[in-house]
XYZ file of C-alpha atoms in Angstrom:
201
model
C 70.344 156.541 105.675
C 73.027 154.796 107.541
C 73.723 152.570 110.754
C 72.277 153.440 114.043
C 74.045 151.418 116.685
C 71.951 150.818 120.155
C 69.019 152.004 118.594
C 67.166 149.082 119.172
C 65.883 148.374 122.828
C 63.917 145.327 124.260
C 61.220 146.123 126.731
C 60.464 143.201 128.756
C 57.362 142.813 130.137
C 54.375 140.045 131.786
C 53.656 138.851 135.037
C 55.851 135.589 134.498
C 59.093 137.813 134.697
C 59.204 136.898 138.240
C 60.037 133.396 137.375
C 62.603 134.259 135.454
C 66.281 135.176 136.319
C 66.191 138.789 134.193
C 68.562 137.796 131.012
C 71.329 140.452 129.760
C 69.376 142.203 126.803
C 71.819 143.888 124.231
C 70.570 146.257 122.084
C 69.969 145.913 117.955
C 71.229 148.474 115.199
C 68.760 150.111 112.867
C 70.040 150.389 109.393
C 68.093 153.308 107.215
C 68.502 152.566 103.330
C 67.996 154.945 100.441
C 64.366 155.168 99.438
C 64.357 154.961 95.518
C 63.311 157.887 93.612
C 62.144 157.762 89.981
C 62.567 160.676 87.729
C 61.109 160.531 84.291
C 61.585 163.251 81.367
C 58.094 163.679 79.653
C 58.076 163.186 75.521
C 57.369 166.169 73.263
C 57.781 167.413 69.948
C 58.173 170.592 68.028
C 59.281 172.010 64.445
C 62.528 172.272 62.490
C 64.196 175.113 62.995
C 61.817 176.118 66.526
C 63.360 176.655 69.905
C 62.843 173.831 72.187
C 59.663 173.583 74.318
C 60.291 173.996 78.062
C 61.032 170.229 79.065
C 59.049 168.414 81.983
C 58.674 165.581 83.632
C 57.826 163.082 86.798
C 59.226 162.751 90.387
C 57.892 159.579 92.083
C 59.138 158.229 95.422
C 59.660 161.215 97.297
C 59.068 160.821 101.251
C 58.635 163.120 103.952
C 57.551 166.420 101.737
C 60.966 166.721 100.596
C 61.572 168.608 97.609
C 64.067 167.864 94.999
C 64.804 170.547 91.459
C 65.086 168.897 88.343
C 66.578 170.224 85.270
C 66.014 168.424 81.952
C 68.071 168.732 78.624
C 68.385 167.662 75.159
C 71.102 168.381 72.603
C 68.514 169.466 69.973
C 69.348 172.778 68.771
C 67.132 174.739 66.144
C 69.287 173.739 63.096
C 69.130 170.020 64.333
C 67.458 168.230 61.820
C 64.311 166.688 61.653
C 64.304 163.305 63.929
C 64.622 161.914 67.585
C 67.005 163.591 69.774
C 67.300 162.501 73.622
C 65.831 164.050 76.878
C 67.984 163.692 79.546
C 67.877 164.395 83.173
C 70.577 167.035 83.874
C 71.050 169.009 87.127
C 69.786 167.650 90.601
C 69.291 169.682 93.141
C 67.928 169.508 96.803
C 69.466 168.724 100.319
C 67.637 165.555 100.764
C 68.843 163.972 97.633
C 71.597 162.234 100.121
C 68.761 160.135 101.570
C 67.432 158.458 97.985
C 68.992 156.234 95.297
C 67.746 157.881 92.030
C 66.977 156.285 89.031
C 66.158 158.738 85.713
C 64.738 157.725 82.799
C 65.163 159.591 79.320
C 62.064 161.247 77.090
C 62.319 161.295 73.552
C 62.345 165.179 71.549
C 60.731 164.094 68.042
C 61.812 167.093 65.408
C 59.002 167.619 63.004
C 59.547 168.666 59.629
C 58.260 172.205 58.870
C 56.164 173.249 56.273
C 57.709 174.899 53.222
C 55.632 176.434 50.075
C 56.677 177.743 46.701
C 54.401 179.664 44.685
C 55.149 181.180 41.437
C 54.284 184.780 40.343
C 51.605 185.056 37.717
C 52.797 186.320 34.571
C 52.107 187.323 30.681
C 54.061 188.123 27.296
C 53.005 188.645 24.222
C 53.681 185.583 21.160
C 56.610 185.552 19.296
C 58.213 187.497 22.115
C 60.875 185.426 25.154
C 59.743 184.340 28.432
C 59.794 187.027 30.920
C 62.185 186.586 34.096
C 59.604 184.947 36.582
C 59.871 185.415 40.346
C 57.729 184.039 43.098
C 57.666 183.489 47.306
C 59.400 181.222 48.889
C 57.334 180.922 53.130
C 58.356 178.387 55.687
C 62.350 178.557 55.106
C 64.055 178.234 58.736
C 68.034 178.643 60.021
C 68.773 180.597 56.732
C 68.818 177.536 54.883
C 70.304 177.756 51.345
C 67.325 176.728 49.072
C 66.789 178.967 46.127
C 63.600 178.019 44.109
C 64.008 177.726 40.007
C 60.864 178.743 38.109
C 59.937 177.526 34.735
C 57.483 177.273 31.691
C 56.973 175.097 28.822
C 56.628 177.885 26.561
C 58.562 179.026 24.311
C 58.678 182.390 21.385
C 56.409 180.104 18.832
C 54.480 178.634 21.371
C 50.548 179.965 20.657
C 48.809 182.344 22.747
C 47.411 180.868 25.700
C 47.714 179.929 28.961
C 50.693 177.944 29.685
C 52.020 176.487 33.538
C 54.690 177.819 35.696
C 56.393 175.089 37.646
C 58.966 175.415 40.526
C 61.889 173.511 41.229
C 64.278 174.028 44.323
C 67.969 174.049 44.805
C 69.104 172.497 47.346
C 73.421 172.583 47.843
C 73.628 172.092 51.326
C 70.928 168.954 51.281
C 68.333 170.781 53.559
C 65.161 169.430 51.851
C 65.208 166.672 54.120
C 64.272 169.012 57.152
C 60.565 170.357 55.347
C 57.323 169.234 53.956
C 57.087 170.861 50.675
C 54.483 172.399 48.572
C 55.207 173.191 44.900
C 52.584 175.537 43.322
C 51.615 176.058 39.739
C 51.738 179.915 38.047
C 50.382 180.863 34.585
C 52.235 182.331 32.089
C 49.631 183.886 29.872
C 50.855 184.458 25.644
C 48.498 187.319 24.726
C 48.237 187.660 20.510
C 50.514 189.941 19.024
C 50.013 192.276 16.069
C 49.629 190.287 12.467
C 52.319 190.042 10.774
C 53.028 192.571 7.452
C 53.183 190.252 4.497
C 54.461 192.435 1.543
C 53.937 191.300 -1.847
């Protein structure tokens, strides 16, 4: 781009020119303006706790087989909460860029919730005895989030023999549960019959 002085010349032709005094011809100037190129980041997504995917986008408006290199960037990290984040056009490189007016369009990175599943382990005890310590498994935690399970059953020592649900609840001191789709499974506590009581008359 730029102005090119005296770059437009006038060439006269025609048989009628013999009837004219040749005028003074002043050359004109050619102004070359930058071409418009539009760079747009593509929208994409990932789950919470996963690294960002390779960002991509489109470049429209290049001419003359010009080549530019584009990098896309987002502030989202693996521990960024679920939600939407801007994808920006980052570094641009290429000698041809001086010939263009560049317009950039942002994209959106959607961080979706990760799946979190809690499953109490089945266990048993005999009638009249306190419930044993109940354990279980937690799958899907990301970023070492401090989410811990608590397992419980409504069965008490006097509860008659039978099967009782074991339920799970989650302790979330750092308020991270909003980043998860949570499945709380149930386990089973089986209470078996104990020895018959000895009655002394």
